[in-house]
């Protein structure tokens, strides 16, 4: 109790000396880790109507079938059970995600995770296990952290769920997949993801929530899901910070930096 009070006093003192600012434009905000009203208005949260299978927003409820799926997912359901996304990936959310990913702006994870928890309420069920999409060790050395693991741990803190960041291992660095054909994506991702041999018991019989920063083609998430299901997961759902539109009108990333979408 004393520690909590001291921490609160310290936070108030720091806010007085260094007023909290918007994560995007640096305007003053009520508390650290928020965006201002103007910048929040530029963000596009993924809300109904949206597809239960791929988290893609739909222009009208009429485009959602009886099972909550868009026409594409009705024809070919993803291998995961459900997908949820906090934001549509556009200019504002792009800045938040890429600053987290490449510019050491780890404070952005708090804001993104809060919105991910709101979007994923019905898949973040008691007993579910959070598993981040892995990055290759060479990329981890260069970046120093896995942004998916940072988001998964932030979601875990807000929900009380268990996060196991090393369940999955990326065996090889893969190329950027967004411009590949489905066959090329499958070939590129073949044997790219594996289960950590000592973590099978962590997910056997459990509901798993696979966490990533972006959902683009779904190729990486598909392979991760298959590995988790083969290892005995009862179900796998997907939770991401940003959903890239199928007909994307935004740059996915900074030039040449990204190689595994």
C-alpha atoms as a PDB file:
ATOM      1  CA  UNK A   1       0.000   0.000   0.000  1.00  0.00           C
ATOM      2  CA  UNK A   2       2.795   2.424   0.929  1.00  0.00           C
ATOM      3  CA  UNK A   3       4.631   1.554  -2.276  1.00  0.00           C
ATOM      4  CA  UNK A   4       1.525   2.231  -4.364  1.00  0.00           C
ATOM      5  CA  UNK A   5       1.000   5.599  -2.686  1.00  0.00           C
ATOM      6  CA  UNK A   6       4.641   6.530  -3.182  1.00  0.00           C
ATOM      7  CA  UNK A   7       4.446   5.534  -6.819  1.00  0.00           C
ATOM      8  CA  UNK A   8       1.316   7.645  -7.299  1.00  0.00           C
ATOM      9  CA  UNK A   9       3.000  10.668  -5.710  1.00  0.00           C
ATOM     10  CA  UNK A  10       6.050  10.125  -7.899  1.00  0.00           C
ATOM     11  CA  UNK A  11       3.898   9.951 -11.026  1.00  0.00           C
ATOM     12  CA  UNK A  12       2.144  13.197 -10.126  1.00  0.00           C
ATOM     13  CA  UNK A  13       5.512  14.884  -9.546  1.00  0.00           C
ATOM     14  CA  UNK A  14       6.888  13.668 -12.877  1.00  0.00           C
ATOM     15  CA  UNK A  15       3.767  14.801 -14.710  1.00  0.00           C
ATOM     16  CA  UNK A  16       4.208  18.268 -13.167  1.00  0.00           C
ATOM     17  CA  UNK A  17       7.838  18.453 -14.294  1.00  0.00           C
ATOM     18  CA  UNK A  18       7.338  16.732 -17.652  1.00  0.00           C
ATOM     19  CA  UNK A  19       3.688  17.074 -18.772  1.00  0.00           C
ATOM     20  CA  UNK A  20       2.462  13.939 -20.580  1.00  0.00           C
ATOM     21  CA  UNK A  21       2.135  14.323 -24.324  1.00  0.00           C
ATOM     22  CA  UNK A  22       0.228  12.666 -27.156  1.00  0.00           C
ATOM     23  CA  UNK A  23       1.952   9.581 -28.553  1.00  0.00           C
ATOM     24  CA  UNK A  24       1.512  10.891 -32.085  1.00  0.00           C
ATOM     25  CA  UNK A  25       1.676  14.701 -32.134  1.00  0.00           C
ATOM     26  CA  UNK A  26       3.170  15.545 -28.697  1.00  0.00           C
ATOM     27  CA  UNK A  27       0.231  17.770 -27.694  1.00  0.00           C
ATOM     28  CA  UNK A  28      -0.591  17.819 -23.989  1.00  0.00           C
ATOM     29  CA  UNK A  29      -2.804  14.966 -22.743  1.00  0.00           C
ATOM     30  CA  UNK A  30      -4.331  14.074 -19.367  1.00  0.00           C
ATOM     31  CA  UNK A  31      -1.924  11.217 -18.659  1.00  0.00           C
ATOM     32  CA  UNK A  32       1.014   9.448 -20.226  1.00  0.00           C
ATOM     33  CA  UNK A  33       0.411   6.757 -22.811  1.00  0.00           C
ATOM     34  CA  UNK A  34      -2.556   8.381 -24.561  1.00  0.00           C
ATOM     35  CA  UNK A  35      -3.249  10.143 -27.841  1.00  0.00           C
ATOM     36  CA  UNK A  36      -4.986  13.499 -28.001  1.00  0.00           C
ATOM     37  CA  UNK A  37      -8.572  13.923 -29.160  1.00  0.00           C
ATOM     38  CA  UNK A  38      -7.510  15.132 -32.592  1.00  0.00           C
ATOM     39  CA  UNK A  39      -5.174  12.194 -33.203  1.00  0.00           C
ATOM     40  CA  UNK A  40      -7.672   9.684 -31.867  1.00  0.00           C
ATOM     41  CA  UNK A  41     -10.098  11.012 -34.445  1.00  0.00           C
ATOM     42  CA  UNK A  42      -7.599   9.998 -37.137  1.00  0.00           C
ATOM     43  CA  UNK A  43      -7.534   6.406 -35.898  1.00  0.00           C
ATOM     44  CA  UNK A  44     -10.063   3.885 -37.178  1.00  0.00           C
ATOM     45  CA  UNK A  45     -10.906   1.230 -34.574  1.00  0.00           C
ATOM     46  CA  UNK A  46     -12.167  -2.033 -36.044  1.00  0.00           C
ATOM     47  CA  UNK A  47     -15.786  -2.268 -34.918  1.00  0.00           C
ATOM     48  CA  UNK A  48     -18.900  -4.054 -36.122  1.00  0.00           C
ATOM     49  CA  UNK A  49     -19.673  -4.926 -38.774  1.00  0.00           C
ATOM     50  CA  UNK A  50     -16.430  -6.836 -39.225  1.00  0.00           C
ATOM     51  CA  UNK A  51     -15.601 -10.411 -40.160  1.00  0.00           C
ATOM     52  CA  UNK A  52     -15.165 -12.915 -37.325  1.00  0.00           C
ATOM     53  CA  UNK A  53     -12.630 -14.848 -39.374  1.00  0.00           C
ATOM     54  CA  UNK A  54     -10.288 -12.174 -40.729  1.00  0.00           C
ATOM     55  CA  UNK A  55     -11.196  -9.034 -38.714  1.00  0.00           C
ATOM     56  CA  UNK A  56     -11.801  -7.065 -41.904  1.00  0.00           C
ATOM     57  CA  UNK A  57     -14.337  -4.227 -41.471  1.00  0.00           C
ATOM     58  CA  UNK A  58     -17.344  -4.413 -43.760  1.00  0.00           C
ATOM     59  CA  UNK A  59     -19.255  -1.474 -45.194  1.00  0.00           C
ATOM     60  CA  UNK A  60     -22.615  -2.912 -44.081  1.00  0.00           C
ATOM     61  CA  UNK A  61     -24.003  -5.742 -41.945  1.00  0.00           C
ATOM     62  CA  UNK A  62     -25.457  -7.238 -45.113  1.00  0.00           C
ATOM     63  CA  UNK A  63     -21.948  -8.327 -46.084  1.00  0.00           C
ATOM     64  CA  UNK A  64     -21.669 -10.465 -42.938  1.00  0.00           C
ATOM     65  CA  UNK A  65     -23.148 -13.953 -43.175  1.00  0.00           C
ATOM     66  CA  UNK A  66     -25.053 -15.877 -40.535  1.00  0.00           C
ATOM     67  CA  UNK A  67     -21.800 -17.189 -39.045  1.00  0.00           C
ATOM     68  CA  UNK A  68     -20.296 -13.713 -38.788  1.00  0.00           C
ATOM     69  CA  UNK A  69     -18.042 -14.205 -41.793  1.00  0.00           C
ATOM     70  CA  UNK A  70     -17.307 -12.087 -44.842  1.00  0.00           C
ATOM     71  CA  UNK A  71     -17.861 -13.713 -48.263  1.00  0.00           C
ATOM     72  CA  UNK A  72     -14.155 -14.553 -48.612  1.00  0.00           C
ATOM     73  CA  UNK A  73     -14.021 -16.354 -45.247  1.00  0.00           C
ATOM     74  CA  UNK A  74     -17.287 -18.154 -45.977  1.00  0.00           C
ATOM     75  CA  UNK A  75     -15.622 -19.599 -49.078  1.00  0.00           C
ATOM     76  CA  UNK A  76     -12.346 -20.382 -47.313  1.00  0.00           C
ATOM     77  CA  UNK A  77     -12.207 -19.997 -43.530  1.00  0.00           C
ATOM     78  CA  UNK A  78      -8.754 -19.213 -42.072  1.00  0.00           C
ATOM     79  CA  UNK A  79      -7.137 -22.006 -40.079  1.00  0.00           C
ATOM     80  CA  UNK A  80      -7.575 -20.005 -36.849  1.00  0.00           C
ATOM     81  CA  UNK A  81     -10.966 -19.855 -35.139  1.00  0.00           C
ATOM     82  CA  UNK A  82     -11.479 -16.092 -34.739  1.00  0.00           C
ATOM     83  CA  UNK A  83      -9.566 -12.901 -35.511  1.00  0.00           C
ATOM     84  CA  UNK A  84      -9.729  -9.530 -33.774  1.00  0.00           C
ATOM     85  CA  UNK A  85      -7.921  -6.272 -34.579  1.00  0.00           C
ATOM     86  CA  UNK A  86      -7.692  -3.029 -32.658  1.00  0.00           C
ATOM     87  CA  UNK A  87      -7.316  -0.672 -35.644  1.00  0.00           C
ATOM     88  CA  UNK A  88      -7.514  -0.555 -39.378  1.00  0.00           C
ATOM     89  CA  UNK A  89      -3.953  -0.046 -40.605  1.00  0.00           C
ATOM     90  CA  UNK A  90      -3.834   3.493 -41.961  1.00  0.00           C
ATOM     91  CA  UNK A  91      -1.617   6.542 -41.474  1.00  0.00           C
ATOM     92  CA  UNK A  92      -2.262   7.120 -37.758  1.00  0.00           C
ATOM     93  CA  UNK A  93      -2.157   3.499 -36.611  1.00  0.00           C
ATOM     94  CA  UNK A  94       0.794   2.905 -38.935  1.00  0.00           C
ATOM     95  CA  UNK A  95       2.789   5.534 -37.075  1.00  0.00           C
ATOM     96  CA  UNK A  96       1.958   4.010 -33.686  1.00  0.00           C
ATOM     97  CA  UNK A  97       2.850   0.484 -34.781  1.00  0.00           C
ATOM     98  CA  UNK A  98       6.011   1.313 -36.712  1.00  0.00           C
ATOM     99  CA  UNK A  99       7.331   3.566 -33.957  1.00  0.00           C
ATOM    100  CA  UNK A 100       6.916   0.626 -31.586  1.00  0.00           C
ATOM    101  CA  UNK A 101       8.484  -1.744 -34.082  1.00  0.00           C
ATOM    102  CA  UNK A 102      11.498   0.240 -35.203  1.00  0.00           C
ATOM    103  CA  UNK A 103      11.970   3.361 -33.078  1.00  0.00           C
ATOM    104  CA  UNK A 104      12.058   1.938 -29.521  1.00  0.00           C
ATOM    105  CA  UNK A 105       8.737   3.607 -28.707  1.00  0.00           C
ATOM    106  CA  UNK A 106       7.738   0.873 -26.280  1.00  0.00           C
ATOM    107  CA  UNK A 107       5.277   3.235 -24.595  1.00  0.00           C
ATOM    108  CA  UNK A 108       3.054   2.809 -27.655  1.00  0.00           C
ATOM    109  CA  UNK A 109       2.477  -0.815 -26.649  1.00  0.00           C
ATOM    110  CA  UNK A 110       0.430   0.255 -23.647  1.00  0.00           C
ATOM    111  CA  UNK A 111      -2.049   2.204 -25.758  1.00  0.00           C
ATOM    112  CA  UNK A 112      -2.228  -0.453 -28.472  1.00  0.00           C
ATOM    113  CA  UNK A 113      -2.654  -3.265 -25.929  1.00  0.00           C
ATOM    114  CA  UNK A 114      -5.528  -1.451 -24.228  1.00  0.00           C
ATOM    115  CA  UNK A 115      -7.355  -1.242 -27.535  1.00  0.00           C
ATOM    116  CA  UNK A 116      -6.488  -4.849 -28.386  1.00  0.00           C
ATOM    117  CA  UNK A 117      -8.035  -5.990 -25.099  1.00  0.00           C
ATOM    118  CA  UNK A 118     -11.221  -4.100 -25.945  1.00  0.00           C
ATOM    119  CA  UNK A 119     -11.326  -5.619 -29.429  1.00  0.00           C
ATOM    120  CA  UNK A 120     -10.584  -9.137 -28.203  1.00  0.00           C
ATOM    121  CA  UNK A 121     -12.821  -9.391 -25.154  1.00  0.00           C
ATOM    122  CA  UNK A 122     -14.620 -12.504 -26.346  1.00  0.00           C
ATOM    123  CA  UNK A 123     -11.434 -14.410 -27.236  1.00  0.00           C
ATOM    124  CA  UNK A 124      -9.418 -13.370 -24.157  1.00  0.00           C
ATOM    125  CA  UNK A 125     -11.281 -15.888 -22.050  1.00  0.00           C
ATOM    126  CA  UNK A 126     -10.177 -17.222 -18.634  1.00  0.00           C
ATOM    127  CA  UNK A 127      -7.424 -19.795 -19.021  1.00  0.00           C
ATOM    128  CA  UNK A 128      -6.396 -18.668 -22.493  1.00  0.00           C
ATOM    129  CA  UNK A 129      -2.665 -18.526 -23.215  1.00  0.00           C
ATOM    130  CA  UNK A 130      -1.090 -15.619 -25.112  1.00  0.00           C
ATOM    131  CA  UNK A 131       1.565 -16.576 -27.671  1.00  0.00           C
ATOM    132  CA  UNK A 132       3.357 -13.948 -29.796  1.00  0.00           C
ATOM    133  CA  UNK A 133       4.381 -14.508 -33.403  1.00  0.00           C
ATOM    134  CA  UNK A 134       8.173 -15.025 -33.278  1.00  0.00           C
ATOM    135  CA  UNK A 135      10.907 -13.134 -35.097  1.00  0.00           C
ATOM    136  CA  UNK A 136      14.125 -14.659 -36.367  1.00  0.00           C
ATOM    137  CA  UNK A 137      17.107 -14.422 -34.013  1.00  0.00           C
ATOM    138  CA  UNK A 138      19.081 -12.199 -36.400  1.00  0.00           C
ATOM    139  CA  UNK A 139      16.225  -9.713 -36.552  1.00  0.00           C
ATOM    140  CA  UNK A 140      15.871  -9.929 -32.783  1.00  0.00           C
ATOM    141  CA  UNK A 141      19.540  -9.039 -32.381  1.00  0.00           C
ATOM    142  CA  UNK A 142      19.146  -6.007 -34.622  1.00  0.00           C
ATOM    143  CA  UNK A 143      15.850  -4.814 -33.159  1.00  0.00           C
ATOM    144  CA  UNK A 144      16.588  -5.960 -29.569  1.00  0.00           C
ATOM    145  CA  UNK A 145      12.979  -6.969 -28.929  1.00  0.00           C
ATOM    146  CA  UNK A 146      10.048  -8.687 -30.593  1.00  0.00           C
ATOM    147  CA  UNK A 147       7.217  -6.170 -30.905  1.00  0.00           C
ATOM    148  CA  UNK A 148       4.635  -8.990 -30.926  1.00  0.00           C
ATOM    149  CA  UNK A 149       5.985 -10.255 -27.605  1.00  0.00           C
ATOM    150  CA  UNK A 150       5.895  -6.729 -26.150  1.00  0.00           C
ATOM    151  CA  UNK A 151       2.229  -6.440 -27.153  1.00  0.00           C
ATOM    152  CA  UNK A 152       1.393  -9.927 -25.846  1.00  0.00           C
ATOM    153  CA  UNK A 153       2.968  -9.176 -22.466  1.00  0.00           C
ATOM    154  CA  UNK A 154       1.110  -5.852 -22.284  1.00  0.00           C
ATOM    155  CA  UNK A 155      -2.179  -7.627 -23.026  1.00  0.00           C
ATOM    156  CA  UNK A 156      -1.326 -10.223 -20.367  1.00  0.00           C
ATOM    157  CA  UNK A 157      -0.800  -7.520 -17.745  1.00  0.00           C
ATOM    158  CA  UNK A 158      -4.215  -6.037 -18.501  1.00  0.00           C
ATOM    159  CA  UNK A 159      -6.106  -9.330 -18.541  1.00  0.00           C
ATOM    160  CA  UNK A 160      -4.268 -11.485 -16.021  1.00  0.00           C
ATOM    161  CA  UNK A 161      -3.760 -14.157 -18.683  1.00  0.00           C
ATOM    162  CA  UNK A 162      -0.538 -16.117 -19.034  1.00  0.00           C
ATOM    163  CA  UNK A 163       1.877 -15.072 -21.770  1.00  0.00           C
ATOM    164  CA  UNK A 164       4.494 -17.575 -22.964  1.00  0.00           C
ATOM    165  CA  UNK A 165       6.726 -15.604 -25.349  1.00  0.00           C
ATOM    166  CA  UNK A 166       8.938 -18.457 -26.543  1.00  0.00           C
ATOM    167  CA  UNK A 167       6.379 -21.119 -27.468  1.00  0.00           C
ATOM    168  CA  UNK A 168       7.091 -20.563 -31.159  1.00  0.00           C
ATOM    169  CA  UNK A 169      10.514 -20.274 -32.808  1.00  0.00           C
ATOM    170  CA  UNK A 170      11.255 -18.809 -36.235  1.00  0.00           C
ATOM    171  CA  UNK A 171      13.749 -21.111 -37.901  1.00  0.00           C
ATOM    172  CA  UNK A 172      14.563 -18.902 -40.862  1.00  0.00           C
ATOM    173  CA  UNK A 173      14.301 -15.259 -41.870  1.00  0.00           C
ATOM    174  CA  UNK A 174      11.565 -14.916 -44.453  1.00  0.00           C
ATOM    175  CA  UNK A 175      11.063 -12.377 -47.211  1.00  0.00           C
ATOM    176  CA  UNK A 176       8.303  -9.806 -47.287  1.00  0.00           C
ATOM    177  CA  UNK A 177       5.173 -11.709 -48.278  1.00  0.00           C
ATOM    178  CA  UNK A 178       2.616  -9.045 -49.191  1.00  0.00           C
ATOM    179  CA  UNK A 179       3.490  -9.055 -52.907  1.00  0.00           C
ATOM    180  CA  UNK A 180       3.832 -12.859 -53.178  1.00  0.00           C
ATOM    181  CA  UNK A 181       1.276 -15.175 -54.720  1.00  0.00           C
ATOM    182  CA  UNK A 182      -0.424 -17.654 -52.342  1.00  0.00           C
ATOM    183  CA  UNK A 183       1.817 -20.431 -53.661  1.00  0.00           C
ATOM    184  CA  UNK A 184       4.942 -18.324 -53.151  1.00  0.00           C
ATOM    185  CA  UNK A 185       3.889 -17.439 -49.608  1.00  0.00           C
ATOM    186  CA  UNK A 186       3.360 -21.088 -48.787  1.00  0.00           C
ATOM    187  CA  UNK A 187       6.764 -22.015 -50.171  1.00  0.00           C
ATOM    188  CA  UNK A 188       8.483 -19.140 -48.349  1.00  0.00           C
ATOM    189  CA  UNK A 189       6.904 -20.057 -45.009  1.00  0.00           C
ATOM    190  CA  UNK A 190       7.493 -23.810 -45.302  1.00  0.00           C
ATOM    191  CA  UNK A 191       9.264 -25.001 -42.133  1.00  0.00           C
ATOM    192  CA  UNK A 192       9.824 -21.386 -41.054  1.00  0.00           C
ATOM    193  CA  UNK A 193       8.022 -21.738 -37.701  1.00  0.00           C
ATOM    194  CA  UNK A 194       8.485 -24.480 -35.129  1.00  0.00           C
ATOM    195  CA  UNK A 195       7.385 -25.302 -31.597  1.00  0.00           C
ATOM    196  CA  UNK A 196       9.875 -24.860 -28.777  1.00  0.00           C
ATOM    197  CA  UNK A 197      10.433 -28.473 -27.686  1.00  0.00           C
ATOM    198  CA  UNK A 198      10.070 -27.605 -24.007  1.00  0.00           C
ATOM    199  CA  UNK A 199       6.860 -25.594 -24.357  1.00  0.00           C
ATOM    200  CA  UNK A 200       4.384 -28.170 -25.677  1.00  0.00           C
ATOM    201  CA  UNK A 201       2.856 -28.664 -22.220  1.00  0.00           C
ATOM    202  CA  UNK A 202       2.161 -24.918 -21.983  1.00  0.00           C
ATOM    203  CA  UNK A 203      -0.433 -25.052 -24.766  1.00  0.00           C
ATOM    204  CA  UNK A 204      -1.710 -28.629 -24.882  1.00  0.00           C
ATOM    205  CA  UNK A 205      -5.478 -28.555 -24.438  1.00  0.00           C
ATOM    206  CA  UNK A 206      -5.500 -24.756 -24.018  1.00  0.00           C
ATOM    207  CA  UNK A 207      -7.226 -21.974 -25.895  1.00  0.00           C
ATOM    208  CA  UNK A 208      -4.384 -20.012 -27.474  1.00  0.00           C
ATOM    209  CA  UNK A 209      -4.496 -16.383 -28.574  1.00  0.00           C
ATOM    210  CA  UNK A 210      -1.807 -15.717 -31.169  1.00  0.00           C
ATOM    211  CA  UNK A 211      -0.652 -12.080 -30.921  1.00  0.00           C
ATOM    212  CA  UNK A 212       1.003  -9.970 -33.615  1.00  0.00           C
ATOM    213  CA  UNK A 213       1.321  -6.328 -34.600  1.00  0.00           C
ATOM    214  CA  UNK A 214      -0.221  -6.728 -38.065  1.00  0.00           C
ATOM    215  CA  UNK A 215      -2.451  -9.039 -40.052  1.00  0.00           C
ATOM    216  CA  UNK A 216      -1.735  -8.660 -43.756  1.00  0.00           C
ATOM    217  CA  UNK A 217      -1.855 -11.776 -45.923  1.00  0.00           C
ATOM    218  CA  UNK A 218      -2.275 -14.180 -43.007  1.00  0.00           C
ATOM    219  CA  UNK A 219       0.527 -16.436 -44.271  1.00  0.00           C
ATOM    220  CA  UNK A 220       2.645 -16.188 -41.137  1.00  0.00           C
ATOM    221  CA  UNK A 221      -0.351 -16.507 -38.803  1.00  0.00           C
ATOM    222  CA  UNK A 222      -1.523 -19.560 -40.761  1.00  0.00           C
ATOM    223  CA  UNK A 223       1.754 -21.402 -40.240  1.00  0.00           C
ATOM    224  CA  UNK A 224       1.878 -20.411 -36.559  1.00  0.00           C
ATOM    225  CA  UNK A 225      -1.684 -21.639 -36.067  1.00  0.00           C
ATOM    226  CA  UNK A 226      -0.960 -24.960 -37.743  1.00  0.00           C
ATOM    227  CA  UNK A 227       2.067 -25.511 -35.504  1.00  0.00           C
ATOM    228  CA  UNK A 228       0.039 -24.698 -32.383  1.00  0.00           C
ATOM    229  CA  UNK A 229      -2.828 -26.964 -33.405  1.00  0.00           C
ATOM    230  CA  UNK A 230      -0.450 -29.809 -34.239  1.00  0.00           C
ATOM    231  CA  UNK A 231       1.020 -29.361 -30.743  1.00  0.00           C
ATOM    232  CA  UNK A 232      -2.389 -29.939 -29.156  1.00  0.00           C
ATOM    233  CA  UNK A 233      -3.892 -26.485 -28.694  1.00  0.00           C
ATOM    234  CA  UNK A 234      -7.652 -26.782 -28.217  1.00  0.00           C
ATOM    235  CA  UNK A 235      -8.235 -23.686 -30.329  1.00  0.00           C
ATOM    236  CA  UNK A 236      -6.254 -20.791 -31.788  1.00  0.00           C
ATOM    237  CA  UNK A 237      -7.539 -17.255 -32.279  1.00  0.00           C
ATOM    238  CA  UNK A 238      -5.680 -14.242 -33.619  1.00  0.00           C
ATOM    239  CA  UNK A 239      -5.338 -10.808 -31.989  1.00  0.00           C
ATOM    240  CA  UNK A 240      -3.484  -7.969 -33.742  1.00  0.00           C
ATOM    241  CA  UNK A 241      -2.963  -4.244 -33.345  1.00  0.00           C
ATOM    242  CA  UNK A 242      -3.574  -3.434 -37.023  1.00  0.00           C
ATOM    243  CA  UNK A 243      -5.539  -5.018 -39.858  1.00  0.00           C
ATOM    244  CA  UNK A 244      -4.125  -4.155 -43.275  1.00  0.00           C
ATOM    245  CA  UNK A 245      -6.954  -3.640 -45.805  1.00  0.00           C
ATOM    246  CA  UNK A 246      -7.121  -6.215 -48.582  1.00  0.00           C
ATOM    247  CA  UNK A 247      -6.804  -3.386 -51.118  1.00  0.00           C
ATOM    248  CA  UNK A 248      -4.174  -1.504 -49.182  1.00  0.00           C
ATOM    249  CA  UNK A 249      -3.682   2.183 -49.900  1.00  0.00           C
ATOM    250  CA  UNK A 250      -0.938   2.679 -47.332  1.00  0.00           C
ATOM    251  CA  UNK A 251       2.713   1.739 -47.183  1.00  0.00           C
ATOM    252  CA  UNK A 252       3.124  -1.343 -45.043  1.00  0.00           C
ATOM    253  CA  UNK A 253       6.463  -0.340 -43.640  1.00  0.00           C
ATOM    254  CA  UNK A 254       9.562   1.717 -43.871  1.00  0.00           C
ATOM    255  CA  UNK A 255      11.506   0.826 -47.058  1.00  0.00           C
ATOM    256  CA  UNK A 256      13.474  -2.466 -46.951  1.00  0.00           C
ATOM    257  CA  UNK A 257      13.163  -2.806 -43.184  1.00  0.00           C
ATOM    258  CA  UNK A 258      10.347  -5.333 -43.155  1.00  0.00           C
ATOM    259  CA  UNK A 259      10.794  -8.887 -44.358  1.00  0.00           C
ATOM    260  CA  UNK A 260       8.141 -11.001 -42.643  1.00  0.00           C
ATOM    261  CA  UNK A 261       4.502  -9.976 -42.916  1.00  0.00           C
END
